[in-house]
PDB file of C-alpha atoms and ligand atoms in Angstrom:
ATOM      1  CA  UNK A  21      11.006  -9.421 -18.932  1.00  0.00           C
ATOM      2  CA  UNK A  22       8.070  -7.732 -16.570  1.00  0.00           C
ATOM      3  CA  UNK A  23       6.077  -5.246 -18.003  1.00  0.00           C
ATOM      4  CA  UNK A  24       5.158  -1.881 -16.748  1.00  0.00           C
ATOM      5  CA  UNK A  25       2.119   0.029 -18.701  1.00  0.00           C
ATOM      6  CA  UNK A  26       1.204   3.687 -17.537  1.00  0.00           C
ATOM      7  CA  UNK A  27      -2.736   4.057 -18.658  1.00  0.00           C
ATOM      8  CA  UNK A  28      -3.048   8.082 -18.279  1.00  0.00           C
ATOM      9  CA  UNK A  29      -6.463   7.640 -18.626  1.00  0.00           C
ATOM     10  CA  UNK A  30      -8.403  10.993 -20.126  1.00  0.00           C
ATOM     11  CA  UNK A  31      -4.988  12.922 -18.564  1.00  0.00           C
ATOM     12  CA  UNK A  32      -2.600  14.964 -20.420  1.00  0.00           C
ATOM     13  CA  UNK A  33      -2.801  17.259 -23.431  1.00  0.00           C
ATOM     14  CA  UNK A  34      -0.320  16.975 -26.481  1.00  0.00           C
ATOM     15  CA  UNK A  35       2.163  19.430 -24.806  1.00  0.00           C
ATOM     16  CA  UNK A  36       1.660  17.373 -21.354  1.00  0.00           C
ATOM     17  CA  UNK A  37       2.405  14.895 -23.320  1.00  0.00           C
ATOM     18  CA  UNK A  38       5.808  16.097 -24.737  1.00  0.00           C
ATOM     19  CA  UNK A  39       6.692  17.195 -21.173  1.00  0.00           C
ATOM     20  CA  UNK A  40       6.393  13.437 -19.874  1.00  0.00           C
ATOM     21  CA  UNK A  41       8.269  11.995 -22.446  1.00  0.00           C
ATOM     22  CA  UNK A  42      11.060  14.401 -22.080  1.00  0.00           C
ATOM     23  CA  UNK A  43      11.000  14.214 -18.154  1.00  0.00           C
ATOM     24  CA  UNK A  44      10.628  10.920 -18.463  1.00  0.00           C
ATOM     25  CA  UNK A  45      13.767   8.066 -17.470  1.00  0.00           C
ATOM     26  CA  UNK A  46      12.839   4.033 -18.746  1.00  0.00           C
ATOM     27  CA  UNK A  47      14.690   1.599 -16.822  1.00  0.00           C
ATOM     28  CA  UNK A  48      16.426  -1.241 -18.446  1.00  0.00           C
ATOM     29  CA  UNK A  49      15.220  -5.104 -17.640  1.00  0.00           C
ATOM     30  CA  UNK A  50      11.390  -4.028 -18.050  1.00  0.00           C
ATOM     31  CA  UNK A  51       8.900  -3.693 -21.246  1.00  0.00           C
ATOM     32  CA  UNK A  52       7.667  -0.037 -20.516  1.00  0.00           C
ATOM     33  CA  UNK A  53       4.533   1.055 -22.519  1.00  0.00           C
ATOM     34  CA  UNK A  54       2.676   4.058 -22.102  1.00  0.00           C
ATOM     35  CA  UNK A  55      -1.170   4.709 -22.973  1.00  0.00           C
ATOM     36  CA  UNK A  56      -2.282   8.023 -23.627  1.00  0.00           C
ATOM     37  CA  UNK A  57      -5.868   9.330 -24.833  1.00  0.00           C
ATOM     38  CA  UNK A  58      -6.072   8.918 -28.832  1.00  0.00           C
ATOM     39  CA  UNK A  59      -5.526  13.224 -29.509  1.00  0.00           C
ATOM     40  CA  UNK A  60      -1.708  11.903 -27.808  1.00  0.00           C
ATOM     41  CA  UNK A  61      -0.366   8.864 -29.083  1.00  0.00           C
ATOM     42  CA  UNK A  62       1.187  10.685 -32.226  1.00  0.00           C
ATOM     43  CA  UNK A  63       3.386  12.564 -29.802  1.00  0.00           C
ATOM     44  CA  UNK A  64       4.037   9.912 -27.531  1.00  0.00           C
ATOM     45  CA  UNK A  65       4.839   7.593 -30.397  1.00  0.00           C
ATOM     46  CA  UNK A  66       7.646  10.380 -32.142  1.00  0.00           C
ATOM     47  CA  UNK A  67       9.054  10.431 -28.651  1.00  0.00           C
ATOM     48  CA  UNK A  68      10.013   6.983 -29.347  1.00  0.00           C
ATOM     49  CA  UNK A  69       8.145   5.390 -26.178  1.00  0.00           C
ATOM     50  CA  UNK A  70       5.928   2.134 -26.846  1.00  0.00           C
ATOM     51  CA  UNK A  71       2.874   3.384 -27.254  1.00  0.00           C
ATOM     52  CA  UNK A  72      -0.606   1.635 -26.384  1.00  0.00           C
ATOM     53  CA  UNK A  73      -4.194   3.250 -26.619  1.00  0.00           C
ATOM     54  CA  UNK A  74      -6.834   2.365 -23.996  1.00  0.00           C
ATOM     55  CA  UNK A  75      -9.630   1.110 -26.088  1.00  0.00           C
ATOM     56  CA  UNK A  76     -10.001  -0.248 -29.864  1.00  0.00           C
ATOM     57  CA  UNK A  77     -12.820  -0.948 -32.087  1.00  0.00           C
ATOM     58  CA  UNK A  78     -13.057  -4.623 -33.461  1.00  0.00           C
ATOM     59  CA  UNK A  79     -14.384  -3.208 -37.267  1.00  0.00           C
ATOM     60  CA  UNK A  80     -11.875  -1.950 -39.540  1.00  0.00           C
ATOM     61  CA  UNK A  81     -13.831   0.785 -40.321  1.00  0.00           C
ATOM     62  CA  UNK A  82     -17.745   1.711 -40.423  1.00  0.00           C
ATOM     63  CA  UNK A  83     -20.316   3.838 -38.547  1.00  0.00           C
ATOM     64  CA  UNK A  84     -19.241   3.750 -35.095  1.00  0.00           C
ATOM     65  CA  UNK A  85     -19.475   7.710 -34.259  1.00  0.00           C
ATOM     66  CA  UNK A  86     -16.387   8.242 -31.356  1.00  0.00           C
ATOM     67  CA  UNK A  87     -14.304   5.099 -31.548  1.00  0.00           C
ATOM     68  CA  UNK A  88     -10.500   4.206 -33.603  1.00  0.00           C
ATOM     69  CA  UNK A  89      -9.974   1.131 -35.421  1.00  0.00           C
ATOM     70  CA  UNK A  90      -7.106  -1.057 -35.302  1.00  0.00           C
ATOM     71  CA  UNK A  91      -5.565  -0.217 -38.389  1.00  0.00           C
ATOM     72  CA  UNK A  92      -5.669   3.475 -37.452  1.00  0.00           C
ATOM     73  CA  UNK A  93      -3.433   2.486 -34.261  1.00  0.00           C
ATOM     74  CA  UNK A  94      -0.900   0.782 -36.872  1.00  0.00           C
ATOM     75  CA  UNK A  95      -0.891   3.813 -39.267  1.00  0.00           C
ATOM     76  CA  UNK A  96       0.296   5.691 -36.079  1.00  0.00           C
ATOM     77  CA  UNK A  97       2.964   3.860 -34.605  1.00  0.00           C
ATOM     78  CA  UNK A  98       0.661   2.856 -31.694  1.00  0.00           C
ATOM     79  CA  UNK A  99       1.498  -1.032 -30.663  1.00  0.00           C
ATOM     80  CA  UNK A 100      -1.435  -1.933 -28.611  1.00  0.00           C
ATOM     81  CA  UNK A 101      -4.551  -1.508 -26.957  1.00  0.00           C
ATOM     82  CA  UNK A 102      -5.664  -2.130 -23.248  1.00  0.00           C
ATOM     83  CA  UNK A 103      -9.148  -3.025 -23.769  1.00  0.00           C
ATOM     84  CA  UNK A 104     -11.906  -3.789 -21.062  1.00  0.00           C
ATOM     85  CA  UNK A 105     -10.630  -1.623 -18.444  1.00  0.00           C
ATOM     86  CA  UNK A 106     -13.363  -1.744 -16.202  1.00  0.00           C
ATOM     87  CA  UNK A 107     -13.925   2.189 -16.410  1.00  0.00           C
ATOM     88  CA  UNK A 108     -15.032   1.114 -19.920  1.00  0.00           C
ATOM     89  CA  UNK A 109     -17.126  -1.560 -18.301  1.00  0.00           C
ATOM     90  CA  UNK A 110     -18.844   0.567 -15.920  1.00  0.00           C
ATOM     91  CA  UNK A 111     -19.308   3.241 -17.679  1.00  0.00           C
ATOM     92  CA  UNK A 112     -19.407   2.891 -21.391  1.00  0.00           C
ATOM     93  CA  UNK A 113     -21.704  -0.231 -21.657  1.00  0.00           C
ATOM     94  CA  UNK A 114     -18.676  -2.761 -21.891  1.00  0.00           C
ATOM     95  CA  UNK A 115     -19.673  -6.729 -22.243  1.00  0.00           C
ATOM     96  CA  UNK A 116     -17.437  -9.258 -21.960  1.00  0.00           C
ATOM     97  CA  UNK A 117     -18.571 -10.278 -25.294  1.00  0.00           C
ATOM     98  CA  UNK A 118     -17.382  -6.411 -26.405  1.00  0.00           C
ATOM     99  CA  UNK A 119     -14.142  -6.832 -25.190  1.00  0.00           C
ATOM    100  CA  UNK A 120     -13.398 -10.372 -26.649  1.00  0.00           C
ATOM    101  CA  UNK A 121     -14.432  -8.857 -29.822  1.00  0.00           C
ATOM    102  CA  UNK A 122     -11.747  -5.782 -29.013  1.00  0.00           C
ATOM    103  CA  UNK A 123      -8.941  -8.275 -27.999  1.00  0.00           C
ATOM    104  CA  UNK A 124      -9.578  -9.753 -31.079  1.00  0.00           C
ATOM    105  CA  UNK A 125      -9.674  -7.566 -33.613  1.00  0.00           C
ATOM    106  CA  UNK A 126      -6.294  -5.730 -32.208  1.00  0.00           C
ATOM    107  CA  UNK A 127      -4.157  -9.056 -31.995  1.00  0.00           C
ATOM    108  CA  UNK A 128      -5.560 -10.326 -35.812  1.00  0.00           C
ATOM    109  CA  UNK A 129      -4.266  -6.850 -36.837  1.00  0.00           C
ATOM    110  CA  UNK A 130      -0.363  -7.464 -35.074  1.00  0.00           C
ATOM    111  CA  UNK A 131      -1.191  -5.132 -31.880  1.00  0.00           C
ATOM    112  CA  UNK A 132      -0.494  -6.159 -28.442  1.00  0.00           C
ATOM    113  CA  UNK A 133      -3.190  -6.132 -25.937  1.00  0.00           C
ATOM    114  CA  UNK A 134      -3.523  -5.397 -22.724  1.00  0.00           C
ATOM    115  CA  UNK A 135      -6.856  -7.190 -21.423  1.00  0.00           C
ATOM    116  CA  UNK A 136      -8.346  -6.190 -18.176  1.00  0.00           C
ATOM    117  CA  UNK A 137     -10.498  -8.460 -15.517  1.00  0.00           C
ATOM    118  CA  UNK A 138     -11.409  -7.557 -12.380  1.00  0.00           C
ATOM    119  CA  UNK A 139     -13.912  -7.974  -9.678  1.00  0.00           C
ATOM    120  CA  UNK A 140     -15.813  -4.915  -7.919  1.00  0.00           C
ATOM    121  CA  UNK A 141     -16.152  -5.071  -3.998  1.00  0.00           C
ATOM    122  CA  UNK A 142     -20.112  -6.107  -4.097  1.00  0.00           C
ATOM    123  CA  UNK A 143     -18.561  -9.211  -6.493  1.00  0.00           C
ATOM    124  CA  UNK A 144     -15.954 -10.113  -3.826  1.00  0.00           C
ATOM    125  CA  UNK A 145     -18.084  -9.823  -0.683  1.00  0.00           C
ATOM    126  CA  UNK A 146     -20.776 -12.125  -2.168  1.00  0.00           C
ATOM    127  CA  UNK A 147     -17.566 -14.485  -2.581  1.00  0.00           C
ATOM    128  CA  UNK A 148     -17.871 -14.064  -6.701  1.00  0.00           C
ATOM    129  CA  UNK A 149     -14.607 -13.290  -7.265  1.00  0.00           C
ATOM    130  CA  UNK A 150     -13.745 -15.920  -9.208  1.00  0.00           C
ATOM    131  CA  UNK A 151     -16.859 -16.670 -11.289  1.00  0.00           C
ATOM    132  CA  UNK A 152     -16.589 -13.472 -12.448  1.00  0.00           C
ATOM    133  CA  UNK A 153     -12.785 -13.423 -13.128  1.00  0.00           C
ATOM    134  CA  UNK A 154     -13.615 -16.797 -14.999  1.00  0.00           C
ATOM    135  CA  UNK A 155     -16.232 -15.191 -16.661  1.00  0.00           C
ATOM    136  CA  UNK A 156     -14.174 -12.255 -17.908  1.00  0.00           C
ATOM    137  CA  UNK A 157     -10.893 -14.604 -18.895  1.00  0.00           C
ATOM    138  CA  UNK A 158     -12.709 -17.127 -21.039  1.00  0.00           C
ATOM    139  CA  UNK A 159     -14.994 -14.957 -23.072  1.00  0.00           C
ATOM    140  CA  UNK A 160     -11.294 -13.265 -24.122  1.00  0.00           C
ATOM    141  CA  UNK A 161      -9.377 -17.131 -24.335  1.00  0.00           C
ATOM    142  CA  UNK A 162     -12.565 -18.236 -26.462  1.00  0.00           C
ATOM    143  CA  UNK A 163     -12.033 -15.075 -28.947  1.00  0.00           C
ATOM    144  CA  UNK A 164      -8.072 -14.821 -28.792  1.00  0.00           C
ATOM    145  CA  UNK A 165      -6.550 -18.033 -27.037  1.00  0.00           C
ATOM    146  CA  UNK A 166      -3.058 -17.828 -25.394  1.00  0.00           C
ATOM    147  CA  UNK A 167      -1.686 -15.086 -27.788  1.00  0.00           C
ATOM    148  CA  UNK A 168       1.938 -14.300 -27.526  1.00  0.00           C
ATOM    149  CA  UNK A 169       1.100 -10.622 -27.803  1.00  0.00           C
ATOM    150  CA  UNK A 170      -1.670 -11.283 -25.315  1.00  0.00           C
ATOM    151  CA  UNK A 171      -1.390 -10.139 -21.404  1.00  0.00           C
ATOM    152  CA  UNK A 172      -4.087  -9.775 -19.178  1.00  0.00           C
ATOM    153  CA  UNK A 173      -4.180  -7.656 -16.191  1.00  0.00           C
ATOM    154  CA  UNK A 174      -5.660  -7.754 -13.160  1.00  0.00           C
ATOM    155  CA  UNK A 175      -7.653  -4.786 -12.085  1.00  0.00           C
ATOM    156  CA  UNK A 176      -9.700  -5.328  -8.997  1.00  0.00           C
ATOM    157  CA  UNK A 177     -12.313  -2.551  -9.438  1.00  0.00           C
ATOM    158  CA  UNK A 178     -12.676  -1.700  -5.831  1.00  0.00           C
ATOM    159  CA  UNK A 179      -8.597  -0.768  -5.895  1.00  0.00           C
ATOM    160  CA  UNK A 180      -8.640   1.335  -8.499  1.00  0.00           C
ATOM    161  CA  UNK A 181      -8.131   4.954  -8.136  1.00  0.00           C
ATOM    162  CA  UNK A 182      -9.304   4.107  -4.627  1.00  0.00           C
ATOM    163  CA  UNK A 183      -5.700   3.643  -3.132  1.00  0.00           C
ATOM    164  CA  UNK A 184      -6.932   0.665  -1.691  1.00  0.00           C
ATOM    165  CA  UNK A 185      -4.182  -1.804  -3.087  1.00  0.00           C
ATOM    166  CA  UNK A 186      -4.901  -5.723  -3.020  1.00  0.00           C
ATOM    167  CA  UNK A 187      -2.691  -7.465  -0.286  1.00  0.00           C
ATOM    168  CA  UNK A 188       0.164  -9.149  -2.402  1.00  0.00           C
ATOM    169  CA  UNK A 189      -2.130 -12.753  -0.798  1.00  0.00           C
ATOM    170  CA  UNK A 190      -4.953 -11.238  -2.741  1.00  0.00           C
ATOM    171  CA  UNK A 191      -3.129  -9.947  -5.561  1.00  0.00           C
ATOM    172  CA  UNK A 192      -1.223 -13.882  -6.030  1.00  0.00           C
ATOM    173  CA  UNK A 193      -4.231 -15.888  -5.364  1.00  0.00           C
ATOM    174  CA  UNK A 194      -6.095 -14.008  -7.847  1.00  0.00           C
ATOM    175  CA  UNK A 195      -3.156 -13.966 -10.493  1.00  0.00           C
ATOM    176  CA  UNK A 196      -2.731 -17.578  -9.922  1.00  0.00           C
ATOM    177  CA  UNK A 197      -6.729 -18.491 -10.582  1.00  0.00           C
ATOM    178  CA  UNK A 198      -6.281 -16.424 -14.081  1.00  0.00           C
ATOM    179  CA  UNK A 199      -3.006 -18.174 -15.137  1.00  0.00           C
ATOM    180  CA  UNK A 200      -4.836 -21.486 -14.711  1.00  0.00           C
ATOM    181  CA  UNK A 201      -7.278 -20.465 -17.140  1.00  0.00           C
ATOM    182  CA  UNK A 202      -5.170 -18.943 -19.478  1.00  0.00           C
ATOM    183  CA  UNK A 203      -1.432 -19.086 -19.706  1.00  0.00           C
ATOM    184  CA  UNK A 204      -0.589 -15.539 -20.719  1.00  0.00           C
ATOM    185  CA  UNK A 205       1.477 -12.857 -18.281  1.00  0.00           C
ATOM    186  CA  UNK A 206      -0.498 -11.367 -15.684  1.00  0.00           C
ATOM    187  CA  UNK A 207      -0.485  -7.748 -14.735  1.00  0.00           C
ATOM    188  CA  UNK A 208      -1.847  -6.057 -11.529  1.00  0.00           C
ATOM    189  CA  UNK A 209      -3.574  -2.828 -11.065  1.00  0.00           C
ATOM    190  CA  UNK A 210      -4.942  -0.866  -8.345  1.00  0.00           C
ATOM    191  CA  UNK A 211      -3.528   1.698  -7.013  1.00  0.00           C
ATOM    192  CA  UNK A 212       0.240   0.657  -7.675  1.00  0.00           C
ATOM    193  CA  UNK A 213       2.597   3.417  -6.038  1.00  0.00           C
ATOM    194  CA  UNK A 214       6.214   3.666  -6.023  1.00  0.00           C
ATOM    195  CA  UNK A 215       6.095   2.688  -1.877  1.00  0.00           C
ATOM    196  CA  UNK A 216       3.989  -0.124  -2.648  1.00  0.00           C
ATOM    197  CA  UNK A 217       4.925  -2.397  -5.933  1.00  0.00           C
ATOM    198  CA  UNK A 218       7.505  -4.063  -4.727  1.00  0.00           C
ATOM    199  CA  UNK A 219       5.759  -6.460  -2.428  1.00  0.00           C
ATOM    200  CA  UNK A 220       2.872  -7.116  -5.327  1.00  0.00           C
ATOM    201  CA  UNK A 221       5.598  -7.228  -8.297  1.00  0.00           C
ATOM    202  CA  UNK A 222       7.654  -9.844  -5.647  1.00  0.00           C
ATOM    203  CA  UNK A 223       4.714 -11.860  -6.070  1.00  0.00           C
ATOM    204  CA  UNK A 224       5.616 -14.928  -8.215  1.00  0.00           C
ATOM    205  CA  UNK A 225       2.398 -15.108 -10.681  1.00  0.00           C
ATOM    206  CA  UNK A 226       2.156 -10.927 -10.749  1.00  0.00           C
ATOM    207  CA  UNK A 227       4.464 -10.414 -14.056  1.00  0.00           C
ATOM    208  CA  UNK A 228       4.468  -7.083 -14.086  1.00  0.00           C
ATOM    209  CA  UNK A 229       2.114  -3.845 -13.218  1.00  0.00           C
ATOM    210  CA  UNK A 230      -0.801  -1.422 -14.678  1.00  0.00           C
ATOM    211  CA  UNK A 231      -0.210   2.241 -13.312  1.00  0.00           C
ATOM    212  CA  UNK A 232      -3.125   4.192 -13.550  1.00  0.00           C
ATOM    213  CA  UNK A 233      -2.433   7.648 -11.346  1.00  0.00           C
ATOM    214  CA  UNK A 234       1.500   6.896 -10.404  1.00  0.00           C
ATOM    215  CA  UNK A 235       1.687   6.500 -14.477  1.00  0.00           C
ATOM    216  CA  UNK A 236       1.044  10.515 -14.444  1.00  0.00           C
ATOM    217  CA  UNK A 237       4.044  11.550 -13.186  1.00  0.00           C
ATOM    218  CA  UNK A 238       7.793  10.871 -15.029  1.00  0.00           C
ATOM    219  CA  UNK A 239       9.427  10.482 -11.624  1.00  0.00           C
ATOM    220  CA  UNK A 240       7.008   7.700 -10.434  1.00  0.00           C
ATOM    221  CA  UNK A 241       6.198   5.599 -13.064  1.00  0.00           C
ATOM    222  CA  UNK A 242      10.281   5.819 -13.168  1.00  0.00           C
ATOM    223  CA  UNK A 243      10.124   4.635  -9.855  1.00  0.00           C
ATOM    224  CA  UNK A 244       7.485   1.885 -10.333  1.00  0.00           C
ATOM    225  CA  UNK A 245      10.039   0.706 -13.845  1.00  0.00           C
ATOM    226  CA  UNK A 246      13.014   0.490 -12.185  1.00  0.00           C
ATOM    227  CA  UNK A 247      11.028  -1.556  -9.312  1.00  0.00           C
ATOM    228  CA  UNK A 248       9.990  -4.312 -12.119  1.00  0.00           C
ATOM    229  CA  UNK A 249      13.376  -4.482 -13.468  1.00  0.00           C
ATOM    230  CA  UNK A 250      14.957  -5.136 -10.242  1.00  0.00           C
ATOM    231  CA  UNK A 251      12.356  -7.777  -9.020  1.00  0.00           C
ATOM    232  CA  UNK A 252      11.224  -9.500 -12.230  1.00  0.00           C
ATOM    233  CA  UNK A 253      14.610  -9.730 -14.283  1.00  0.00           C
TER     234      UNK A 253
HETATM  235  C1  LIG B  24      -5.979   1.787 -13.913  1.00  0.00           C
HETATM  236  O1  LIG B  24      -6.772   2.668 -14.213  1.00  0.00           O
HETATM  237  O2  LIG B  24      -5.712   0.890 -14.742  1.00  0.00           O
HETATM  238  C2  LIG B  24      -5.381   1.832 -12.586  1.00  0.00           C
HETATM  239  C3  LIG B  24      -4.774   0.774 -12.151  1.00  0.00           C
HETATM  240  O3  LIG B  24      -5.518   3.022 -11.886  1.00  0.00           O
HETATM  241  P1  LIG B  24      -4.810   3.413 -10.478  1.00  0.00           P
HETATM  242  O4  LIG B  24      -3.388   2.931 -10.537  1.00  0.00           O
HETATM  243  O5  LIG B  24      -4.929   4.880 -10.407  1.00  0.00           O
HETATM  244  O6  LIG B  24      -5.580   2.697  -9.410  1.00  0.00           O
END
């Protein structure tokens, strides 16, 4: 089954929230999962969506002034985390040590995570792509190995937000390189629209998709849902 996460980012109050969820349509044939900021998951969660958040501590507890712990997720209702999404990366001093640490913590307490890895544009055009990409996937396969609640996605940095979309060639070759060095599905994100994720979600190593701005809106991420289930199922 593909699956379709909506990360809304530092979007939507609690009422926003309540309006998505009752807007909102799921398709059938795809694992939907939404991921709003922590002051929404409760209401996401009673709306009976799967909830993820976007970012998890790897300490139970303990002096660490703005984040959640894993345990707090569970008390919620929440079932996962995405964590290393490079907006985290870039600009909250994430390592790939950091988010290995994350990954870990969330699966050893029975959430799913969502794992991002991704190159920026100065990365690709000096042809690092992949030494970064292996960089990123084995400091996460040393800390978590091939999981079963474990799925990576891949987030080139210079498509997201940008609505510069990988080719599906880029998007495949890329998804392909990850998968051989660690077996786990592999999402793609950057800048997924409704117009545009059926030729990356047609791809055969891209399992599935991580909406970032299309997630926003009921109609959409709808759209993007029904896509997966047609394609993927
Ligand atoms: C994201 O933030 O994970 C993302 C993919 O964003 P967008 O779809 O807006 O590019």
């Amino acid at each position: 089954m593909p699956l379709v996460a909506g990360n809304w980012k530092m979007y939507k109050t609690v009422a926003d929230t309540a309006a998505f969820c009752a807007a909102f349509r799921p398709a059938q044939g795809v694992d939907v999962v939404v991921c709003p900021p922590y002051t929404s998951l409760a209401a996401a969660v009673e709306s009976g969506l799967t909830v993820y958040a976007q970012s998890v501590h790897w300490a139970e507890e303990g002096p660490f002034t703005g984040e959640i712990s894993a345990p707090m997720l569970v008390e919620l209702g929440v079932s996962g985390s995405i964590v290393g999404h490079s907006e985290r990366r870039q600009h909250f001093g994430e390592t790939d040590e950091t988010v290995a640490r994350r990954a870990y913590a969330a699966l050893e307490a029975g959430l799913g995570v969502i794992a991002c890895v991704g190159e920026s544009e100065e990365e690709r055009e000096a042809g690092q792509t992949e030494f970064v990409l292996r960089l990123q996937v084995e400091a996460i396969a040393d800390a978590a190995g091939r999981h079963e609640r474990l799925v990576l996605a891949y987030e080139p940095v210079w498509a997201i937000g940008t609505g510069r979309t990988a080719t599906p060639d880029t998007a495949q070759e890329a998804h392909a390189f990850i998968k051989s060095l660690l077996e786990v599905p592999v999402l793609y994100g950057g800048s997924v629209k409704p117009d545009n994720a059926e030729e990356l979600l047609e791809q055969p190593d891209v399992d599935g998709a991580l909406v970032g701005g299309a997630s926003l809106d009921p109609d959409s991420f709808a759209s993007i849902c029904r896509t997966a289930a047609t394609i993927r199922s």
